Coordinates of C-alpha atoms in Angstrom, one line a residue:
X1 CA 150.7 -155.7 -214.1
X2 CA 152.0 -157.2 -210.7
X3 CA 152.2 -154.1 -209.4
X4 CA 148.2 -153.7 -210.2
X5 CA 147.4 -156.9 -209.2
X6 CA 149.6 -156.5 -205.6
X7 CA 148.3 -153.2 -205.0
X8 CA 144.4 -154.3 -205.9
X9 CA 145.1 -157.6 -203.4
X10 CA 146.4 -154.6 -200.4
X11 CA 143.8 -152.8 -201.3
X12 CA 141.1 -155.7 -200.9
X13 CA 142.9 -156.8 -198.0
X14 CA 142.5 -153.4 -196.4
X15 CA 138.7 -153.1 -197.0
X16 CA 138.1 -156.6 -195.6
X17 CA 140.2 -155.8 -192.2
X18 CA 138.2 -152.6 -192.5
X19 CA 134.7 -154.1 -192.8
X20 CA 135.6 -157.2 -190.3
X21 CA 136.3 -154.7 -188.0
X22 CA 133.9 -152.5 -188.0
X23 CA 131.4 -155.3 -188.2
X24 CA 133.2 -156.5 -185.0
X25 CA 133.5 -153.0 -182.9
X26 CA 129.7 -152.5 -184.1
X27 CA 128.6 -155.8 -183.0
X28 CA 130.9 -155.7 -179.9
X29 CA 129.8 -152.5 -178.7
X30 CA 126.2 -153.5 -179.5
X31 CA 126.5 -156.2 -177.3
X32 CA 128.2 -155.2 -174.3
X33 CA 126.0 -152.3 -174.4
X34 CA 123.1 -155.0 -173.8
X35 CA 125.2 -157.1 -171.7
X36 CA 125.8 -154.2 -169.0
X37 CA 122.3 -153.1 -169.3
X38 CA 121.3 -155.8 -168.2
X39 CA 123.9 -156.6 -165.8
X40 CA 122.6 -153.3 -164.0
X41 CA 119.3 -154.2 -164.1
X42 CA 120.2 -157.7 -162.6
X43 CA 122.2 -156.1 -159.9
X44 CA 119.0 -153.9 -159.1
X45 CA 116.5 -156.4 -158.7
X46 CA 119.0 -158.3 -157.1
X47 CA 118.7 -155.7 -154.2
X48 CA 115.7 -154.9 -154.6
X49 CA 114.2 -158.4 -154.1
X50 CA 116.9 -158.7 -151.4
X51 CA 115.1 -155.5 -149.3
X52 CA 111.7 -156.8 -149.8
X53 CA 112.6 -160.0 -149.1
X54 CA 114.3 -158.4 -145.2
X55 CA 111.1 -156.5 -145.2
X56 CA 108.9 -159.9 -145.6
X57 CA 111.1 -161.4 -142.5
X58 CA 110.7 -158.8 -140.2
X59 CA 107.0 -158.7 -141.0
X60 CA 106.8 -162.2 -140.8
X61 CA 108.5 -162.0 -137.0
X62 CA 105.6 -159.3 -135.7
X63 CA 103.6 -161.1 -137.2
X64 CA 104.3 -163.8 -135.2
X65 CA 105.1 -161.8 -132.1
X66 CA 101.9 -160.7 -132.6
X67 CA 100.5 -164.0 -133.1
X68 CA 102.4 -165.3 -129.5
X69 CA 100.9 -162.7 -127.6
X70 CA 97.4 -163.2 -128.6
X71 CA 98.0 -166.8 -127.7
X72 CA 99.4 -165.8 -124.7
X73 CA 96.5 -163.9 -123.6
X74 CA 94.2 -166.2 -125.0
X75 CA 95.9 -168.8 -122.0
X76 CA 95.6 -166.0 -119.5
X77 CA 91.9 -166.0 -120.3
X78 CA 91.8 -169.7 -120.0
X79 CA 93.7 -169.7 -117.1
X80 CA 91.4 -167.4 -114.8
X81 CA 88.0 -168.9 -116.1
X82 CA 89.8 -171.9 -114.4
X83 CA 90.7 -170.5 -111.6
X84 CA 86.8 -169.1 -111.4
X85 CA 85.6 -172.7 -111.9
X86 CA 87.6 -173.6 -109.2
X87 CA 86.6 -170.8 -107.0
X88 CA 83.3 -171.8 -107.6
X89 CA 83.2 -175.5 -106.7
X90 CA 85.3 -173.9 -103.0
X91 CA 82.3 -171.7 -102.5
X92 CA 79.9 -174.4 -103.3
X93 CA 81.9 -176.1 -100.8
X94 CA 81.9 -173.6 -98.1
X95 CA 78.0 -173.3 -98.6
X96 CA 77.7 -177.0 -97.7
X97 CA 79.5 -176.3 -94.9
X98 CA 77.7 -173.1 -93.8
X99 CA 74.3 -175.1 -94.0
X100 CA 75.2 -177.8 -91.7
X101 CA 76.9 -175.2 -89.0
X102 CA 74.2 -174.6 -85.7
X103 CA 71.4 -172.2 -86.3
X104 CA 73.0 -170.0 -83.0
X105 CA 75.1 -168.6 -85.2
X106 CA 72.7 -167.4 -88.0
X107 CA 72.2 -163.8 -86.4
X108 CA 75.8 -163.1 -86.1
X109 CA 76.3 -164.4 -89.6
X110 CA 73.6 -162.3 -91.3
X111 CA 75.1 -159.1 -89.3
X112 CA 78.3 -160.2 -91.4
X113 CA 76.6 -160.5 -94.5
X114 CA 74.2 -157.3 -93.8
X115 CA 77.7 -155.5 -93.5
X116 CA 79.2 -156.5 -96.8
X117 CA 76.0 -156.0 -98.3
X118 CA 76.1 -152.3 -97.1
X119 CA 79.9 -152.0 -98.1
X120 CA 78.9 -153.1 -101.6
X121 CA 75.4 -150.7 -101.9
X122 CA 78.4 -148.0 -101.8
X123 CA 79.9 -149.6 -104.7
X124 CA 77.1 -150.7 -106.3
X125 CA 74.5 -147.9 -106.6
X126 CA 72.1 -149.8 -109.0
X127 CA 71.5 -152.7 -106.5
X128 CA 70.3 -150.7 -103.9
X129 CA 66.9 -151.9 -103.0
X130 CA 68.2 -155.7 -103.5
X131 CA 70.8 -154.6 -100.5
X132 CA 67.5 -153.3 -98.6
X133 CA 65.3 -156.4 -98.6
X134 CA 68.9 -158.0 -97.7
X135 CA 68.6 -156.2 -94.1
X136 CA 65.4 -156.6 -93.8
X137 CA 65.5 -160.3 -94.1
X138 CA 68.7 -160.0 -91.7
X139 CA 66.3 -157.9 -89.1
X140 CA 63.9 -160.3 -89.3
X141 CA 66.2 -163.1 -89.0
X142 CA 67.5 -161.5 -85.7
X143 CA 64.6 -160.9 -84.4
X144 CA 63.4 -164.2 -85.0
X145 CA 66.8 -165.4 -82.9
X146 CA 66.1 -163.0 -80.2
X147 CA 62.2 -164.7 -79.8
X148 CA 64.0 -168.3 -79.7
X149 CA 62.5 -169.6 -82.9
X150 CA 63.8 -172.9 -84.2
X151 CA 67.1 -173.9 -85.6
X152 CA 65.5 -175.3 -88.7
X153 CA 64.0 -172.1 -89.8
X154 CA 67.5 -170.1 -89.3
X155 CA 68.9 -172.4 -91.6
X156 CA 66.4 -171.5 -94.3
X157 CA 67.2 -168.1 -93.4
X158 CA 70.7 -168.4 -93.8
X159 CA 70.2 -170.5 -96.8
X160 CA 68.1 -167.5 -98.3
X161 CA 70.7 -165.3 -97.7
X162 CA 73.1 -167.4 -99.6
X163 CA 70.9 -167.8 -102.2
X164 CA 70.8 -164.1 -102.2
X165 CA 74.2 -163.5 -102.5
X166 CA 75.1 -166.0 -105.2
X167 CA 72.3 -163.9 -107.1
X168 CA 73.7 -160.7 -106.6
X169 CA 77.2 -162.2 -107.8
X170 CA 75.5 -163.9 -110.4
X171 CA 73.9 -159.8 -112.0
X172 CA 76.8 -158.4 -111.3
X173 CA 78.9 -160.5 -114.0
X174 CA 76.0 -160.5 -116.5
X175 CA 76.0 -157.0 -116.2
X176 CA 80.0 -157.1 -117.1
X177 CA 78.9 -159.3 -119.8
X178 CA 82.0 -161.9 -118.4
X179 CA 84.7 -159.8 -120.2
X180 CA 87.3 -159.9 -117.0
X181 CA 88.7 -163.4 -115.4
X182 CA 90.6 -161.2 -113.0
X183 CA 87.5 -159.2 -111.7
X184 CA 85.5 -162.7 -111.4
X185 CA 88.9 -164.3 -109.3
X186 CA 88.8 -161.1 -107.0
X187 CA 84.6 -161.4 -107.0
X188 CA 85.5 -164.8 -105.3
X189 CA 88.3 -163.8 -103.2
X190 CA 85.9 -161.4 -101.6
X191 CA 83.4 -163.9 -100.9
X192 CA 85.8 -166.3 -99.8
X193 CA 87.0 -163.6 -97.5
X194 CA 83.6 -162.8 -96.1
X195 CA 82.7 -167.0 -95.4
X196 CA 85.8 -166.9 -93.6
X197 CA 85.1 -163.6 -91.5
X198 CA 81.6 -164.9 -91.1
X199 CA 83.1 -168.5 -90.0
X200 CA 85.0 -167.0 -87.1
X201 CA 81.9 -165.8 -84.7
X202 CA 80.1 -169.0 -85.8
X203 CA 83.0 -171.2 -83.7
X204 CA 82.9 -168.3 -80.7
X205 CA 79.0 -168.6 -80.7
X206 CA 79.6 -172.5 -80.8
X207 CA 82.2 -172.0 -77.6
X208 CA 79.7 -170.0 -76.2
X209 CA 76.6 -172.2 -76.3
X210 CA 78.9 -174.9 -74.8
X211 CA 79.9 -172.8 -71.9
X212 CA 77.5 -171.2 -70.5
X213 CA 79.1 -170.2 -67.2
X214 CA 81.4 -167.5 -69.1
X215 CA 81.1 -164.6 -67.3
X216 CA 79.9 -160.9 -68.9
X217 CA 83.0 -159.4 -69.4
X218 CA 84.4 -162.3 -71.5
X219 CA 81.4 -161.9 -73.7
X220 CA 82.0 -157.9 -74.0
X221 CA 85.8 -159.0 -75.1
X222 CA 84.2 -161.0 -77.6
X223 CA 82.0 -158.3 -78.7
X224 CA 84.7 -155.8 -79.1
X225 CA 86.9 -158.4 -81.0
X226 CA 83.9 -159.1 -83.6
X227 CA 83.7 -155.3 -83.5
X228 CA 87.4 -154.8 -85.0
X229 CA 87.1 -157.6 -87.2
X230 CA 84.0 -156.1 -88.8
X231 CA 86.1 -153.3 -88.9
X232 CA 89.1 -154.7 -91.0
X233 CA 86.4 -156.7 -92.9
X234 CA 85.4 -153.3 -94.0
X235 CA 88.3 -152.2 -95.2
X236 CA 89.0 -155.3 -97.2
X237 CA 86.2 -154.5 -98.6
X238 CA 87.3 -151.2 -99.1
X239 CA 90.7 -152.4 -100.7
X240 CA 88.7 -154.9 -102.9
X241 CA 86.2 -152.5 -104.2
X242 CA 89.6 -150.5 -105.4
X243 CA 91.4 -153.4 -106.7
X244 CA 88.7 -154.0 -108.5
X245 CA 88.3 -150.8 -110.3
X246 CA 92.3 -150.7 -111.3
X247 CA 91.1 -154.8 -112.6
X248 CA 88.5 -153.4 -114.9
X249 CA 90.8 -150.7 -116.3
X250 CA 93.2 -153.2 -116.5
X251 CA 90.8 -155.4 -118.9
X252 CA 89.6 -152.4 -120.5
X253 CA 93.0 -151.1 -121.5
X254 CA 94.0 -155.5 -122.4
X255 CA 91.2 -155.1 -124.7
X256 CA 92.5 -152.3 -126.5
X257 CA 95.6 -153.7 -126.8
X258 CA 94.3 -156.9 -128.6
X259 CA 92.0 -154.9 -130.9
X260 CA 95.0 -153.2 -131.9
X261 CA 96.8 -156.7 -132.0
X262 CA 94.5 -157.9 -134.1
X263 CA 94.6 -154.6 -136.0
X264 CA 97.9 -154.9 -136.7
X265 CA 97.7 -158.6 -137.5
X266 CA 95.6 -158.3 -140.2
X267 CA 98.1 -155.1 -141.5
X268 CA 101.1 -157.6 -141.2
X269 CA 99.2 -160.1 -143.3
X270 CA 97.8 -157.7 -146.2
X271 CA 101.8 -156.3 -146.2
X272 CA 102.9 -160.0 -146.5
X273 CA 100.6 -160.2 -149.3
X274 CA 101.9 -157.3 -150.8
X275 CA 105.4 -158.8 -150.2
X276 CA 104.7 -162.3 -151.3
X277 CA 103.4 -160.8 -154.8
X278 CA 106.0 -157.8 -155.2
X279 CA 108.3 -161.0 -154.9
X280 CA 106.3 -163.2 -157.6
X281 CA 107.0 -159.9 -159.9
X282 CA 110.7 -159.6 -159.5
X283 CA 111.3 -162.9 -159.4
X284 CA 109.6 -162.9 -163.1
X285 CA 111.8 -160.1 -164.0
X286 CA 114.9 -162.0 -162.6
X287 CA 114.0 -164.8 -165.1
X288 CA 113.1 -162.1 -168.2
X289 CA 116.8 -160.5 -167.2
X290 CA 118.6 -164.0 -167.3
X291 CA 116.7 -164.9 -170.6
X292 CA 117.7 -161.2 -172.3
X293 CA 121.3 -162.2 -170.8
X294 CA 121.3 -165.6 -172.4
X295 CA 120.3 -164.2 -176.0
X296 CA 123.1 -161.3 -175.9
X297 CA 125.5 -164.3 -175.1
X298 CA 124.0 -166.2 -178.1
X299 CA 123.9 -163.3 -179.9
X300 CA 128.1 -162.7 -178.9
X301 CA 128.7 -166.1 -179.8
X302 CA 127.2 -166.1 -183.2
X303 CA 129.6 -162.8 -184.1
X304 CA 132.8 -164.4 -182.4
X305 CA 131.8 -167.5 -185.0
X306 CA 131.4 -165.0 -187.9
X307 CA 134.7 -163.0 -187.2
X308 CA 136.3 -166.7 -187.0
X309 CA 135.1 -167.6 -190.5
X310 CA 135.9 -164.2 -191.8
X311 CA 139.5 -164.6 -190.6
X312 CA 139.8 -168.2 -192.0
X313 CA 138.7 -167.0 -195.5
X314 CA 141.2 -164.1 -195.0
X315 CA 143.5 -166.9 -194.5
X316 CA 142.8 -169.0 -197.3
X317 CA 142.9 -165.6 -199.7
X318 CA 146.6 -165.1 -198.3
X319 CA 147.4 -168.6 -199.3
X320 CA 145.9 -167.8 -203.2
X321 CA 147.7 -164.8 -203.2
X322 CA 151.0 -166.4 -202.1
X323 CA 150.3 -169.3 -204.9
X324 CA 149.5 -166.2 -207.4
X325 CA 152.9 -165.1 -206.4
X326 CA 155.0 -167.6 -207.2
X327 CA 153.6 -168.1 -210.6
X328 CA 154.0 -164.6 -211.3
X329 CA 157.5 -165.8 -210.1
X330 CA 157.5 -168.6 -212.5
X331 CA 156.2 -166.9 -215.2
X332 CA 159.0 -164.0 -214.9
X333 CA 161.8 -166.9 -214.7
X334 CA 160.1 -168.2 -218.1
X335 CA 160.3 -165.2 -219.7
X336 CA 163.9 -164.3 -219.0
X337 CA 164.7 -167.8 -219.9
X338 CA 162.9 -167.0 -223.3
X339 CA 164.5 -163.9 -223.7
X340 CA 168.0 -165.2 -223.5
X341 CA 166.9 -168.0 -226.3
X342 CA 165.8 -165.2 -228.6
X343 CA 168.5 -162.8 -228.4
X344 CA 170.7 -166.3 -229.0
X345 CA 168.7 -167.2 -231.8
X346 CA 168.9 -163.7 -232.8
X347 CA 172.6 -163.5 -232.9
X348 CA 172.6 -166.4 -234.8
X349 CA 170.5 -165.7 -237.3
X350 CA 172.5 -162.7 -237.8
X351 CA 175.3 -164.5 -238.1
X352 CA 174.0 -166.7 -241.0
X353 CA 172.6 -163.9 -242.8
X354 CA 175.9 -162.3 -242.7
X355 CA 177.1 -165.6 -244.2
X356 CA 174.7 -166.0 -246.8
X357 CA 175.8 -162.6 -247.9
X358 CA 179.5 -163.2 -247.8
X359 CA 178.5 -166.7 -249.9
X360 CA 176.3 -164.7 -252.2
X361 CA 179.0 -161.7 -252.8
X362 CA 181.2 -164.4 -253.2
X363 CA 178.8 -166.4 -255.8
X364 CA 178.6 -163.6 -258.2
X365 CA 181.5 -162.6 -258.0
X366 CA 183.0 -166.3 -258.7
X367 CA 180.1 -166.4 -261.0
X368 CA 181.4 -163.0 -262.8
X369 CA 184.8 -164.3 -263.2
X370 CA 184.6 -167.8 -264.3
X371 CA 181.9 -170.1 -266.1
X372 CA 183.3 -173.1 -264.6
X373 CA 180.6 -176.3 -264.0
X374 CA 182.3 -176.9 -260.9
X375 CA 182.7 -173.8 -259.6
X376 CA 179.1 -173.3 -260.3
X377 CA 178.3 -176.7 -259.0
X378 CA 180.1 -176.0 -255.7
X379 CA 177.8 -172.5 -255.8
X380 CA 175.2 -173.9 -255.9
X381 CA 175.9 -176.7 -253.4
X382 CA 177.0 -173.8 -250.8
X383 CA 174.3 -172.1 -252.2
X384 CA 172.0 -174.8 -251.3
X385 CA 173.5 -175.4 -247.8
X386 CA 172.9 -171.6 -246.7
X387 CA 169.2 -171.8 -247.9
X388 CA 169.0 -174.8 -245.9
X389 CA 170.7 -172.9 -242.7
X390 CA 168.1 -170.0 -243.6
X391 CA 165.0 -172.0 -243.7
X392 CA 166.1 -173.6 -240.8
X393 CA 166.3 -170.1 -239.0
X394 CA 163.0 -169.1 -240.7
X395 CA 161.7 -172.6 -239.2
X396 CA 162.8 -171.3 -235.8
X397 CA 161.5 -167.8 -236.2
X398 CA 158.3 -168.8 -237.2
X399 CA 158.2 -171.2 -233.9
X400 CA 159.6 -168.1 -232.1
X401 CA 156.4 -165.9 -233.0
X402 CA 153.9 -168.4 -232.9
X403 CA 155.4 -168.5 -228.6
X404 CA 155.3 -164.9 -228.9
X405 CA 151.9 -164.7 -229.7
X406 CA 150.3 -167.6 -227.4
X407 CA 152.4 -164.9 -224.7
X408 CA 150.6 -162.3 -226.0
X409 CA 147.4 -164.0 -225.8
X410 CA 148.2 -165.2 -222.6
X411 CA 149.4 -161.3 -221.6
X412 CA 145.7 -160.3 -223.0
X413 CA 143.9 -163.0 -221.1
X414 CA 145.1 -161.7 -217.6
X415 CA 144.9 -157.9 -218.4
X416 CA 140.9 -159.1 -219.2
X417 CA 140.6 -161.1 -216.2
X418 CA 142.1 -157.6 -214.0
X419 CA 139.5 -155.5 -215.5
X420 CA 136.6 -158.5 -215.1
X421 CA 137.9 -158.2 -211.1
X422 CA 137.5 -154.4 -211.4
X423 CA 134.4 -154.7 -212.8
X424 CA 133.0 -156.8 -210.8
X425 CA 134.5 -155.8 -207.2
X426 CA 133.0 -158.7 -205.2
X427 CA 135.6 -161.0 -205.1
X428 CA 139.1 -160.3 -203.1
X429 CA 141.3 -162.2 -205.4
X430 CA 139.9 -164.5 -208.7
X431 CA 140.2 -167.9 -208.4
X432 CA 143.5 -169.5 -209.2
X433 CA 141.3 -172.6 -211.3
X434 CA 139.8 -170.0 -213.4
X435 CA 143.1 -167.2 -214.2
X436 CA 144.9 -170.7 -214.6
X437 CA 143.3 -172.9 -216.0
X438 CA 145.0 -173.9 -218.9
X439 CA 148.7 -172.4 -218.1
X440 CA 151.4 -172.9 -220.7
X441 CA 153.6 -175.3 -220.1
X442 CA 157.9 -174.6 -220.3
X443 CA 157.6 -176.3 -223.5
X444 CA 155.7 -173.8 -225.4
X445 CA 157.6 -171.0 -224.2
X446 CA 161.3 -173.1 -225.1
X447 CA 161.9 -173.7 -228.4
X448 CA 163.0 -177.5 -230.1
X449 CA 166.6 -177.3 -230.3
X450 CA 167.0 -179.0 -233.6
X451 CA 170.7 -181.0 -233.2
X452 CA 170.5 -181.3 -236.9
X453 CA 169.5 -177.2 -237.4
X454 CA 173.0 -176.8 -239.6
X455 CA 172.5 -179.5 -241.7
X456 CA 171.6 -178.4 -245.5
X457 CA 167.9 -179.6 -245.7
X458 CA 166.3 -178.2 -249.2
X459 CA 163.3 -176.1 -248.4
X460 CA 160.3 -176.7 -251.2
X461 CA 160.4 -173.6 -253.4
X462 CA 163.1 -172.0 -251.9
X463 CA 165.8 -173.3 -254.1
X464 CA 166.8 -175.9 -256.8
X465 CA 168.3 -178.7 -255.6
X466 CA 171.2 -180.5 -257.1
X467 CA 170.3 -183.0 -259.9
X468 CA 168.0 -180.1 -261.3
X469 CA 170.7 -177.4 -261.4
X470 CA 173.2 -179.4 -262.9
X471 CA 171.6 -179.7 -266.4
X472 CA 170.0 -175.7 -266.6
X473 CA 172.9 -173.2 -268.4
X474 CA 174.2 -170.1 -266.5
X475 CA 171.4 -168.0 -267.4
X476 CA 168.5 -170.1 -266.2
X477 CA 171.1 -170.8 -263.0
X478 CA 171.4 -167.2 -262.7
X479 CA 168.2 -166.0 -262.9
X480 CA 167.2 -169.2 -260.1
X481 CA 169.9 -168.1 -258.0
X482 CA 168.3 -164.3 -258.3
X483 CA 165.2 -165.9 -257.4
X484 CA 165.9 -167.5 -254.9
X485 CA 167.8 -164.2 -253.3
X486 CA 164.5 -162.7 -254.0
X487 CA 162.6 -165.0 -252.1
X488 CA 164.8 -165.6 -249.7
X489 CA 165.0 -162.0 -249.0
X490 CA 161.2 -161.5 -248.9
X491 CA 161.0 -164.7 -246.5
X492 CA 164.0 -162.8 -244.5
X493 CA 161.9 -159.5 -244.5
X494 CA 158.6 -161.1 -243.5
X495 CA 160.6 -163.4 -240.9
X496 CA 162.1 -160.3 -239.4
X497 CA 159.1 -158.4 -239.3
X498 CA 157.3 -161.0 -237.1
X499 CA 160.6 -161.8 -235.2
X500 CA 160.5 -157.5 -234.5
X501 CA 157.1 -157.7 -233.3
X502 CA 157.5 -160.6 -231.7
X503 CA 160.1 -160.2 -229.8
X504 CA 159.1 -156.1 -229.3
X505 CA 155.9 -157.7 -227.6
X506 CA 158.5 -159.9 -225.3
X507 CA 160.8 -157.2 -224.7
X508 CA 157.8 -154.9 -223.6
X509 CA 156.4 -157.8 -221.2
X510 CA 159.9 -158.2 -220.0
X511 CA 160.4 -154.5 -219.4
X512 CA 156.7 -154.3 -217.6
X513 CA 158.3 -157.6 -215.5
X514 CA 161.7 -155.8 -214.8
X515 CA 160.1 -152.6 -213.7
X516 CA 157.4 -154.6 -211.4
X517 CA 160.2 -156.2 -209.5
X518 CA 161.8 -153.0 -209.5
X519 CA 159.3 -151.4 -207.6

């Protein structure tokens, strides 16, 4: 039976350690399955949101480059429509001036004027009959010098011519639609060039109307001088009409470049766009990764604290099974305590049956040979004394069976209890409470030891006593004593019997015992 009950506890053990850890490796692998997963997929948006987040700085910086160099050229533009307002207010200036200069200098003036006027009809094909009437008013205006008319209508003139001019300038941006500050700047570096050139014979005609005893050939000098500045005045004009050209393909290619500027402007900001949302999505996957991470480590926690309170109820099923064990322990001692009580109970109760013979042979034999009244009284009297000793041992056989059957119950109630465990299978190990409850104590299994078991107590039944044997004749004393022997010897046999299956039911529980410790 301890062998059963061991073997079913290794057993139980062993399916428990099974299923704890399989439940453990399953839910283990479960979870660090997860836990990886999403340890990679961390790691990827990780560098993922770290390339698109490069990719948004280096947009960010054309972006701005982009940004500085519109600025830029939007402070170039500035810039020269200052320097034309300046320009401007000069010429304005020089105008002011060119009115209040003598009217003997008009003719050499409009020659000036008709010159750059013919330098620009070259340039200018569509302003070609403007240019005309410009000579023509410049013929007239000569002509009107050569006649000696007066100064006051030479200043008209010239201020016609002027007038002229500044409309000619004024077309010719309209008609460029004021796209190009540097076109205006060299527009007014030309004039300014041409006031100056024109300034220059104004001062040698005013040195010339003061002296008029300069002779002919100083004149001629002059003439050749204003000759060969005309002559680098055209190719100024020349140079300027060619500076201009590379200005306006200058402009035109500045204005390609800040439509594509702006082109790519408006790219950079749709790709930031693009960025900026790309980056709201993995920033929401970042958070759905770190909340799946945060239930895996709930979900690893919640095992670790299931495999701790499988282990503590392993522990607490080691500590039944070691009380279990030392009952069984107990129980074993008990026994072999018991056994050594019966076989010296046993021994003695042989021995006083042997005596009760011996007294009996002896009894009929003194009974055969003489009819004395004592002898007969001191039969009976030893008669009495070993019925007394023979209840006595019946007394203790009977207390004897009644253990050996409460052992037998007690042997019954655990070999149900094994097959209710068997039965049921749910339980490791049954409670110790419920196998135990009502565990016999050493007393029942220990006999009273009598002190006074020898003494000759009369049984009821089992024997006349004293006063009522004395006064009965050797027949009726014969026939009690045969009686009696008949009794006694049916009490013996019935006694026996129970002491044999008694103490064949303790000898079988002690053999089970022996051979359990055994193996």
């Amino acid at each position: 039976m301890k062998l059963e009950l061991e073997a079913e506890v290794v057993e139980l053990q062993n399916q428990v350690d099974a299923a704890k850890a399989g439940d453990a490796m399953a839910v283990n692998s479960d979870l660090l399955l997860k836990l990886e997963a999403t340890e990679k997929q961390k790691s990827a948006l990780k560098l993922e949101l770290r390339a698109r987040v490069d990719e948004l700085e280096r947009r960010t910086l054309e972006r701005d480059l982009s940004t500085e160099t519109a600025e830029t050229a939007s402070k170039q533009h500035l810039e020269s429509i200052k320097k034309a307002a300046k320009l401007e207010a000069e010429c304005r200036r020089l105008r002011a001036m060119a009115r209040k200069a003598p009217s003997a200098n008009d003719h050499k003036f409009g020659y000036a004027s008709s010159l750059y006027v013919e330098s620009l009809t070259d340039s200018q094909s569509d302003s070609g009959e403007r240019l005309l009437t410009l000579e023509a008013d410049n013929r007239k205006m000569s002509s009107v010098e050569l006649n000696g008319c007066e100064p006051s209508c030479s200043d008209s003139w010239a201020s016609a011519l002027i007038v002229e001019l500044d409309q000619f300038k004024n077309e010719k941006v309209i008609t460029k639609n004021l796209t190009s500050s540097s076109m205006d700047i060299d527009l007014m570096d030309d004039f300014l060039e041409m006031e100056r050139l024109a300034a220059l014979p104004q001062i040698d005609n005013a040195k010339h109307d003061t002296g008029p005893g300069i002779s002919s050939d100083q004149h001629n000098g002059e003439d050749c001088q204003h000759k060969a500045d005309l002559e680098a005045m055209s190719e100024r004009m020349a140079e300027l009409e060619k500076k201009l050209v590379t200005v306006e393909v200058e402009k035109a290619e500045l204005e390609m470049a800040l439509a594509k500027s702006h082109e790519q402007l408006e790219i950079s900001q749709n790709q930031l766009r693009g960025a900026e949302y790309k980056l709201v999505e993995l920033q929401r996957q970042l958070e759905f990764a770190n909340d799946s991470n945060l239930e895996t480590e709930a979900e690893i926690k919640v095992a670790i604290v299931k495999r701790e309170v499988m282990e503590s109820q392993l522990i607490a099923m080691d500590a039944e099974v070691r009380t279990l064990r030392s009952k069984v322990g107990l129980l074993e001692t008990q026994v072999e305590e018991e056994r050594a009580l019966s076989a010296e109970i046993t021994a003695k109760c042989k021995k006083l049956e042997d005596e009760l013979s011996v007294k009996r042979r002896e009894a009929n034999l003194r009974k055969t040979a003489s009819s004395n009244g004592e002898s007969k009284i001191k039969q009976e009297k030893e008669l009495a004394a070993a019925a007394g000793k023979l209840a006595e041992c019946q007394k203790t056989i009977a207390s004897l069976g009644q253990q050996l059957k409460s052992l037998a119950t007690l042997e019954d109630f655990m070999i149900d209890s094994e097959h209710s465990l068997e039965f049921n299978g749910g339980a490791l190990v049954p409670r110790s409470d419920e196998i135990w409850k009502s565990p016999p104590s050493s007393s029942d299994f220990v006999p009273e030891r009598n002190t006074d078991a020898l003494k000759t107590t009369p049984l009821d039944g089992s024997g006349p006593s004293l006063d009522g044997k004395l006064g009965q004749s050797p027949q009726s004393s014969s026939s009690s004593t045969s009686s009696s022997t008949s009794s006694s010897s049916v009490t013996h046999a019935v006694a026996s019997e129970k002491s044999r299956n008694g103490f064949g039911k303790l000898f079988s529980r002690s053999k089970t015992a022996i051979r359990l410790e055994n193996q």
